[in-house]
XYZ file of C-alpha atoms in Angstrom:
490
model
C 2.991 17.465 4.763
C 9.705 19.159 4.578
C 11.957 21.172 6.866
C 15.552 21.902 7.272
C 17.547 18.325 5.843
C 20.741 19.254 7.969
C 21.871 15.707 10.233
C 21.588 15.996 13.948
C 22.115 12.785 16.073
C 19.977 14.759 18.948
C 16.880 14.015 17.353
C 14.815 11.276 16.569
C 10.930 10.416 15.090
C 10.472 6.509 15.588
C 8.260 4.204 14.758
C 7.486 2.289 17.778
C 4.251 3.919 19.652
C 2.072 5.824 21.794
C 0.728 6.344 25.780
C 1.255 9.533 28.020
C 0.849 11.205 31.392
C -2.261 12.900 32.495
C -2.492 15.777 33.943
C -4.748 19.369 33.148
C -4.565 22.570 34.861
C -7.940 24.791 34.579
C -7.774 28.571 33.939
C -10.170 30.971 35.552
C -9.354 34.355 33.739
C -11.454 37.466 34.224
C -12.660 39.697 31.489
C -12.476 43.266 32.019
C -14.886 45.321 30.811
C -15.764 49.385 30.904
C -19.281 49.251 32.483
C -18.453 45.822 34.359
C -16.157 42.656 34.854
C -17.098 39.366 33.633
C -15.936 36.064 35.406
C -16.291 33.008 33.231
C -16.366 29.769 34.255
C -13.865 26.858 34.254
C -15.154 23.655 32.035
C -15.071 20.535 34.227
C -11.987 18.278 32.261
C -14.103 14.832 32.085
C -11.283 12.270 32.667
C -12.447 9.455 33.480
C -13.460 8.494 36.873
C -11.390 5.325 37.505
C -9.238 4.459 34.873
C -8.784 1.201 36.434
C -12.617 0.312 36.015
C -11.934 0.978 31.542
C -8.467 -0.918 31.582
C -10.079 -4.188 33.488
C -12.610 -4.083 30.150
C -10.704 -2.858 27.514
C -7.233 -4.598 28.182
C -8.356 -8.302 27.295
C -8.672 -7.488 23.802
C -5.062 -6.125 23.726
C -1.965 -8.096 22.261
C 1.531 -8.913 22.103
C 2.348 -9.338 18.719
C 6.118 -11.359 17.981
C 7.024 -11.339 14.093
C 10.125 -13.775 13.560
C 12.530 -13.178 10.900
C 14.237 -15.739 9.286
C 17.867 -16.438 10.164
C 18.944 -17.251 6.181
C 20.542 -13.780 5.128
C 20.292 -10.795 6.769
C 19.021 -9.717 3.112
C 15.356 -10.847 3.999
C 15.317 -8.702 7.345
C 13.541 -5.566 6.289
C 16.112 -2.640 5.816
C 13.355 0.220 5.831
C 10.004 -0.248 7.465
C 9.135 3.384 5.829
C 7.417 4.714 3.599
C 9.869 5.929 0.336
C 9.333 9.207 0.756
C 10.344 9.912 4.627
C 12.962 13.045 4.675
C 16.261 12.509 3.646
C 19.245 13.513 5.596
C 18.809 13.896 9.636
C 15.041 12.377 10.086
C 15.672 9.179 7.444
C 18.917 8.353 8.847
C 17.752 8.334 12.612
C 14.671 6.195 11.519
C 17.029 4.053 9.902
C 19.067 3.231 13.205
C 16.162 3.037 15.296
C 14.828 -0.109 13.027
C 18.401 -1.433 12.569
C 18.308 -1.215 16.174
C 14.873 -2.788 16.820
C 15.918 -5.892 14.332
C 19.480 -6.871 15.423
C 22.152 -4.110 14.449
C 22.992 -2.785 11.525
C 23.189 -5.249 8.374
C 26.877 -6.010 8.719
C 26.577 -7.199 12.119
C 23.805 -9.003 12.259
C 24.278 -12.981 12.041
C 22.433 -15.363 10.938
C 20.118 -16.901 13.728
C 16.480 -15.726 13.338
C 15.144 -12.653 15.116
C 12.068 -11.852 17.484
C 10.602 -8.271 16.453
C 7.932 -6.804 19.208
C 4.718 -4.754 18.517
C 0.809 -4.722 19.806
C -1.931 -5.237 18.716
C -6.118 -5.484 19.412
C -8.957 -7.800 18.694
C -11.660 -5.823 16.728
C -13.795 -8.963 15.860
C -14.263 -11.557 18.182
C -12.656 -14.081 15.303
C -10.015 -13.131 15.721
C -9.222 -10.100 13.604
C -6.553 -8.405 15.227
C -4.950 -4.868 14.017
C -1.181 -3.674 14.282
C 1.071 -1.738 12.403
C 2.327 -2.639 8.748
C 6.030 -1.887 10.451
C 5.416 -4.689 13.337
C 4.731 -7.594 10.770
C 6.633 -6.124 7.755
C 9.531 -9.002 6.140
C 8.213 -11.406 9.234
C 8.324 -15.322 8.222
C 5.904 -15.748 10.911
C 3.704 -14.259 13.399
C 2.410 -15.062 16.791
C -0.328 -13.601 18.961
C -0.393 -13.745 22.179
C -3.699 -12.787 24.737
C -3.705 -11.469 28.403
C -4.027 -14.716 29.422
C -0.940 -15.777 27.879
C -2.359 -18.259 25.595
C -0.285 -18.198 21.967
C -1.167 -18.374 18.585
C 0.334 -18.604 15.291
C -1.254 -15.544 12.937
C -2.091 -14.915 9.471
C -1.430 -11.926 7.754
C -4.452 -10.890 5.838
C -3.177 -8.011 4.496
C -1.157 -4.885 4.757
C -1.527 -0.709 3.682
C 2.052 0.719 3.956
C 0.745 4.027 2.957
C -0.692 4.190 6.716
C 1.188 2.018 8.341
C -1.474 -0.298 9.135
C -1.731 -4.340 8.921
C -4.389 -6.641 9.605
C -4.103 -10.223 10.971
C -5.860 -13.242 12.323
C -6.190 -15.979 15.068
C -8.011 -18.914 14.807
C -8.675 -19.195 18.932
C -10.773 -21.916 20.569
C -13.979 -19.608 21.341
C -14.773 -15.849 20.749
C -12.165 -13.424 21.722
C -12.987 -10.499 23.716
C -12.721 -7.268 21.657
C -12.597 -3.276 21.650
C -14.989 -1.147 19.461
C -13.898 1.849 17.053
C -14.617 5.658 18.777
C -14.855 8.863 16.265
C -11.695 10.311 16.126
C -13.003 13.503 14.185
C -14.579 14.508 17.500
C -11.313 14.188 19.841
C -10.422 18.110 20.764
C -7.314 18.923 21.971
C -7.134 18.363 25.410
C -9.074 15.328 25.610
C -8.046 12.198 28.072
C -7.032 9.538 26.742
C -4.709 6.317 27.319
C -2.799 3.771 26.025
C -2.713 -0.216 26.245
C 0.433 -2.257 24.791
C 3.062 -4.181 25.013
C 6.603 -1.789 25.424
C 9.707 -4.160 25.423
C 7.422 -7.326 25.488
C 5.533 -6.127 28.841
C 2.760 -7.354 28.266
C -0.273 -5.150 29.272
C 1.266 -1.887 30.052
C -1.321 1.162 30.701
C 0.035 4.656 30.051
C -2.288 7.937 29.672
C -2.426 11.495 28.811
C -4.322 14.254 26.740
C -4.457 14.649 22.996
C -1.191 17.524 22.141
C -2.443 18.488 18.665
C -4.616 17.127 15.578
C -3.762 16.559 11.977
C -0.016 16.511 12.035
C 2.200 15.707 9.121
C 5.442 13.881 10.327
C 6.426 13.175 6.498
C 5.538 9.543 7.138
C 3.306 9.079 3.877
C 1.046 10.576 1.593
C -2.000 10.301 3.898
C -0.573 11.554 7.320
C -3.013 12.857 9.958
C -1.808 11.603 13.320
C -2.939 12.142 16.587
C -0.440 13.675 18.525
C -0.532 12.419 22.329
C 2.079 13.464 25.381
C 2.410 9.655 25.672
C 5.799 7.716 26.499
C 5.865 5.501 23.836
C 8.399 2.981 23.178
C 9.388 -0.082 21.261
C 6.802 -2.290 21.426
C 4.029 0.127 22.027
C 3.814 0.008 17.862
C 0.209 -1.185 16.635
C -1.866 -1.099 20.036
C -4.833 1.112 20.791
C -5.411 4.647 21.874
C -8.522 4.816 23.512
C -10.987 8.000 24.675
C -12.250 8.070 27.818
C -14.987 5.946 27.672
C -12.904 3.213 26.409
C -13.110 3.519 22.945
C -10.528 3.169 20.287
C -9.693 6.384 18.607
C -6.495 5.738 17.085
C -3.703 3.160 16.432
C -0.353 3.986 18.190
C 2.470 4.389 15.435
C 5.221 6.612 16.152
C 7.408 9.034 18.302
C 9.398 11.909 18.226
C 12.271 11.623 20.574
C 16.042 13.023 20.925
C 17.254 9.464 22.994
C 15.318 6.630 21.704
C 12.829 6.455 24.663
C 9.702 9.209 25.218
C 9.828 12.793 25.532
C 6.085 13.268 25.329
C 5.367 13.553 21.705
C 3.478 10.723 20.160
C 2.113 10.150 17.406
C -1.468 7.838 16.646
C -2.947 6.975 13.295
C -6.971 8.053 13.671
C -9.369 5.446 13.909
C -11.686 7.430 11.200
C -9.273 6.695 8.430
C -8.424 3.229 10.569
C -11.291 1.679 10.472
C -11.950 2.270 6.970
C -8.741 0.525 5.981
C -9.061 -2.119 8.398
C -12.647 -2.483 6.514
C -10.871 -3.079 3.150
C -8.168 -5.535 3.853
C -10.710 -7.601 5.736
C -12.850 -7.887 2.824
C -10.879 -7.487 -0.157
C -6.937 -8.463 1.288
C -6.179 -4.802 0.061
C -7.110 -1.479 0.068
C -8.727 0.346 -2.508
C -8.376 4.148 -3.166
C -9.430 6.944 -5.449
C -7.300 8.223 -8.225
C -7.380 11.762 -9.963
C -4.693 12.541 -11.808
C -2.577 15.412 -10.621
C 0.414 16.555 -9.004
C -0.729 19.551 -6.910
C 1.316 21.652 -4.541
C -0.092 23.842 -1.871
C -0.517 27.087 -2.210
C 1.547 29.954 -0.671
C 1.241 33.469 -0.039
C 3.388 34.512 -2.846
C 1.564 32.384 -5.161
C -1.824 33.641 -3.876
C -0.815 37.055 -4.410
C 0.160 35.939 -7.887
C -3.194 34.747 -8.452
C -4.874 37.118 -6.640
C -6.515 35.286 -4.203
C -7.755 36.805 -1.461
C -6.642 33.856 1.263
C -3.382 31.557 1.211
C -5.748 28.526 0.560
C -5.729 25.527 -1.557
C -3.851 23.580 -3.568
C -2.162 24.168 -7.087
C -2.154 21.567 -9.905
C 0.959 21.479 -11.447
C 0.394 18.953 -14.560
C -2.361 16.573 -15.087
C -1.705 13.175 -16.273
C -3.337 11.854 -19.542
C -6.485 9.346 -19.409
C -6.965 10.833 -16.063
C -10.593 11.691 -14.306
C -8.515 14.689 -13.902
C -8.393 15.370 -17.589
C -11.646 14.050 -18.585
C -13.789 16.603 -16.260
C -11.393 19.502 -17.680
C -9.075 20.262 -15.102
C -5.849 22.624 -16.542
C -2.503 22.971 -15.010
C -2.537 25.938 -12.800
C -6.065 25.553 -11.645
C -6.746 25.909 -7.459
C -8.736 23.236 -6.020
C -10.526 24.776 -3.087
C -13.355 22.403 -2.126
C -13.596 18.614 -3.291
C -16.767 16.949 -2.509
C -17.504 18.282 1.274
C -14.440 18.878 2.121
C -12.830 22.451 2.324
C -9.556 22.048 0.493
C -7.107 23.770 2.518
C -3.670 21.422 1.673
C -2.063 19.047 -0.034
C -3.509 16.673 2.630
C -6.754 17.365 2.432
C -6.973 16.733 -0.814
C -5.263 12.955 -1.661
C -7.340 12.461 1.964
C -10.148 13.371 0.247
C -9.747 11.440 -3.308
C -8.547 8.614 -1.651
C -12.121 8.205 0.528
C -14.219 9.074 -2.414
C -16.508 6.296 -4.495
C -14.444 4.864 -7.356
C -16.555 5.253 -10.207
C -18.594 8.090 -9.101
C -18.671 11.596 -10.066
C -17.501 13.895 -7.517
C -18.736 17.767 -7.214
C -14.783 20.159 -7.235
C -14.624 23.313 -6.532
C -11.648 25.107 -8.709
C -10.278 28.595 -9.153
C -9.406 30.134 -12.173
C -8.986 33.014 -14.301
C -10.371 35.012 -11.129
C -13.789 32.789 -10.497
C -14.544 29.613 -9.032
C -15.121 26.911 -11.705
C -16.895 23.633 -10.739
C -16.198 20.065 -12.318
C -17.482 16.614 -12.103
C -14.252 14.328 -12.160
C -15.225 10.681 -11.846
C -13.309 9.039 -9.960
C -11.028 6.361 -10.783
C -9.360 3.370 -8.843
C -5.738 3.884 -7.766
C -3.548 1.355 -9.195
C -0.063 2.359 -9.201
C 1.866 5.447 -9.303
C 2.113 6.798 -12.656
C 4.800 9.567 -13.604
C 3.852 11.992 -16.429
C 6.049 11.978 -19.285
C 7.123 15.502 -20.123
C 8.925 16.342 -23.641
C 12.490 16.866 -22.999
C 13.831 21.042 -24.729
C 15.705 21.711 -28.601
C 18.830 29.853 -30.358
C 17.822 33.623 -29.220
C 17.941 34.617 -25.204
C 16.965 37.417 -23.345
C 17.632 38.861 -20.286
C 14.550 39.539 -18.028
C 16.589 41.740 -15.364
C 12.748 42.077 -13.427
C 12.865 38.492 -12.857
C 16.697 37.963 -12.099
C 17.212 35.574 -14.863
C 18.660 35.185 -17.858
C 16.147 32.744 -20.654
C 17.322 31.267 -23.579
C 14.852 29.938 -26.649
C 15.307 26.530 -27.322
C 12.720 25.282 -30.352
C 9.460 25.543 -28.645
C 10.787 26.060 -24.663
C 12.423 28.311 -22.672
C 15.081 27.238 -20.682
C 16.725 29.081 -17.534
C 20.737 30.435 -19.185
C 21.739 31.809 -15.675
C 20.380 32.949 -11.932
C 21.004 36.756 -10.246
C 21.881 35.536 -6.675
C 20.677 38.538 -5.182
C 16.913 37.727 -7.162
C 13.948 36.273 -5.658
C 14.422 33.523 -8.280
C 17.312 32.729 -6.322
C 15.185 32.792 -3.167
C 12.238 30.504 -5.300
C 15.406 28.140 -6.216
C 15.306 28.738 -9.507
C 18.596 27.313 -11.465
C 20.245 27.254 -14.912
C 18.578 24.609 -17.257
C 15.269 25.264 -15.238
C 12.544 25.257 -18.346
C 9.472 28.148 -18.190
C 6.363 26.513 -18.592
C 4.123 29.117 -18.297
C 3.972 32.642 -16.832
C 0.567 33.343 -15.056
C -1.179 30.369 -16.442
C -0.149 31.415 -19.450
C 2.006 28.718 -21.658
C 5.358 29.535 -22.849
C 6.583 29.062 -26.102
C 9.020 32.064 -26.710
C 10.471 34.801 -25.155
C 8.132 36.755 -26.428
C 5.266 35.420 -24.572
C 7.130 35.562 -21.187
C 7.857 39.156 -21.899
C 3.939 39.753 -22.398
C 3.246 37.864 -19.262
C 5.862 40.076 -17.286
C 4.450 43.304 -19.133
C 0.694 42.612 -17.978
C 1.736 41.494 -14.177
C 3.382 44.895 -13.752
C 0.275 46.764 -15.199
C -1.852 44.962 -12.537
C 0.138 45.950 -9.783
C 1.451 42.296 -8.895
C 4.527 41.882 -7.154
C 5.445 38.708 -8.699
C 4.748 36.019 -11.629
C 3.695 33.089 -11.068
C 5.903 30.620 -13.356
C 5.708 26.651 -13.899
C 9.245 24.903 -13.936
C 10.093 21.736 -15.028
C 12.617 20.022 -13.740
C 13.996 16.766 -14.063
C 10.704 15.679 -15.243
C 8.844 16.958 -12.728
C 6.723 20.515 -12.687
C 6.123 23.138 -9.964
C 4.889 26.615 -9.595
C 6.677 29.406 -8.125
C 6.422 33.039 -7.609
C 9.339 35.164 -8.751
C 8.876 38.326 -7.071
C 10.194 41.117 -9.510
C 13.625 42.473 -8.534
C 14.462 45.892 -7.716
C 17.562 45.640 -10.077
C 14.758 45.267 -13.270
């Protein structure tokens, strides 16, 4: 799921992995009542007893993983381990200089000898199937493994997900490997133990520990972040080993920090092992993964577009366009529609939602709740496979204009569209970030062909009592809704 763009050299999210401190303090507060006070009692925190006895079982099914990069140009050493669509400005630029530090300098400097990249890893199936990060093996010429017991072997790289940062390899060893089982993620709370085993810097078995911070955050790493936040110091190296619960299971795979120096402050970040293990699943049997596909570009839904709507809760997510040949547009789906349940799950984002597709059956048709025109409308989109991206093709505008002073704009009719002549700074469509050459797609899910129509849709907000519109731009290509709260000027 971004913020402010503005540089700052203080601050740092790197991609490079996860451990922590423990430590808990239990509250005892009393309840006061008028007839009598209430104590209530302190739940015991279940840490483990001796972490010592769950690292001597868990550990041996830990790795180092080295991924060499060949020393012909410094072209073929990755550049940007990321996903495409990290933030620009302050957050891509730091991510950028922690890799270019990680793999030799930045491009100009580097020479031309080949270089050793560090990351961990763990055995899963005692084959030798071993699990890492996509960012640890990503642009490597080769890969080695090696165990506890220090014995090496070359890997191969069976397949990789960059959309969750996850990468799957194997050994060929001389006898079964010792190995760690997948926990449920879904049930870690916050506040839950838990602890880390990797290799930071190349040592080789390192143990950190901590609590789970926080569940389900966004760090704008791709389209399916849900990371476990830990209060682990992780470091370079830590990238691709386990996070385990405290009974020794793995509940997610160590990924990323947040950190204003380049070592930990606390705030790490773990990929769950419930969307994991699935992945891992796919590349293991298929080399790739495979996910659903709908059809839309969605947005979530804010408060001024709920109010808009009138919806009674700031819930759900918006479709701006739908793409042709879809599922999307075969089960009926419209632009403007709110998608507020998909299958069992209660659609409260933008997450939740490509989460939710992405898991579903290809090829089966899946129950979604949408609302519109003021009920809830249910469809049956079947599902398709994901292939590639696809960007909708939107007709490009073609003379009358109006000015809509309630809106703070100025339109202009161009053949069938209506295009955006000029802004009021003081408007909220300033605020919205509306700008000239903006085109009006529709006012309240209504389409807009003429001024006409957008005076009609202005006309019946304001006999409903609504503070705002809610408008579909296009821009560039792309659409978006938007409330325009009416200005006091109009």
């Amino acid at each position: 799921m971004r913020e402010s763009r503005k540089r700052n050299s203080m601050r740092r999210i790197l991609l490079g992995t996860t451990a922590a401190a423990i430590g808990a303090v239990g509250l005892m507060m009393p309840m006061q009542g008028t007839a009598q006070t209430a104590t209530v009692a302190p739940v015991a925190w279940t840490q483990p007893a001796n972490l010592a006895d769950l690292i001597e079982v868990v550990s041996p099914a830990v790795v180092k993983i080295t991924a060499t990069h060949s020393g012909k140009s410094a072209e073929n050493i990755p550049q940007n381990m990321l996903p495409d669509n990290l933030p620009e400005g302050q957050m891509g630029e730091l991510f950028k200089r922690f890799f270019d530090e990680q793999q030799g300098g930045p491009k100009q400097f580097r020479n031309t000898q080949p270089m050793q990249a560090l990351g961990s890893g763990f055995v899963v199936d005692e084959d030798g199937i071993i699990v890492t990060n996509n960012h640890v093996v990503e642009g490597a010429d080769k890969l080695s493994v090696t165990l506890k017991d220090g014995r090496e072997f070359e890997a191969t790289l069976l397949g990789t997900d960059p959309k969750t940062d996850l990468a799957v390899l194997k050994i060929d060893a001389d006898g079964k490997l010792p190995t760690v089982g997948w926990g449920n993620s879904d049930k870690l709370r916050v506040g839950d133990p838990v602890f880390a085993v990797g290799a930071p810097f190349g040592l080789t078995g390192s143990v950190t520990s901590g609590i789970v911070s926080a569940r389900g955050r966004d760090i704008g790493a791709g389209p399916y972040d849900d990371f476990i936040q830990v209060d682990a110091p992780i470091n370079k190296g830590n990238s691709g080993g386990p996070l385990f619960d405290a009974q020794g299971n793995v509940v997610g795979v160590n990924t990323a920090i947040y950190s204003p120096t380049g070592g930990s402050v606390g705030i790490g970040f773990s990929i769950p092992a419930e969307l994991a293990k699935s992945i891992v699943s796919d590349i293991v049997a298929n080399g790739q993964v495979e996910r659903g596909w709908l059809g839309v570009s969605i947005q979530n839904v804010t408060n001024d577009i709920a109010q808009s709507l009138g919806l009674d809760k700031t819930k759900g997510v918006i479709v701006d366009s739908v793409q042709d040949n879809s599922p999307a547009k075969e089960a009926g789906v419209k632009s403007g529609d709110v998608i507020i349940g998909f299958g069992d799950t209660e659609i409260g984002d933008v997450g939740d939602l490509t989460l939710a597709v992405a898991d579903a059956e290809i090829g089966k048709n899946t129950e979604m709740k949408v609302y519109r025109g003021g009920k809830t409308v249910v469809l049956e989109p079947k599902i398709a496979k994901l292939k590639t991206d696809v960007v909708a093709n939107i007709p490009q505008a073609q003379t009358q204009e109006m000015n809509f002073g309630a809106l703070g704009l100025a339109l202009q009719s161009e053949g069938d569209s209506v295009v955006i002549t000029s802004v009021d700074p003081d408007s909220g469509a300033a605020e919205a970030g509306l700008r000239e050459g903006d085109i009006v797609v529709s006012v309240n899910q209504k389409l807009i062909s003429s001024l006409p129509d957008i005076d009609s849709a202005v006309e019946q907000a304001k006999e409903a009592g609504r503070p705002s519109v809610l408008a579909q731009i296009e821009r560039d290509g792309n659409r978006r809704f938007v409330a325009i709260p009416f200005s006091e000027k109009g």
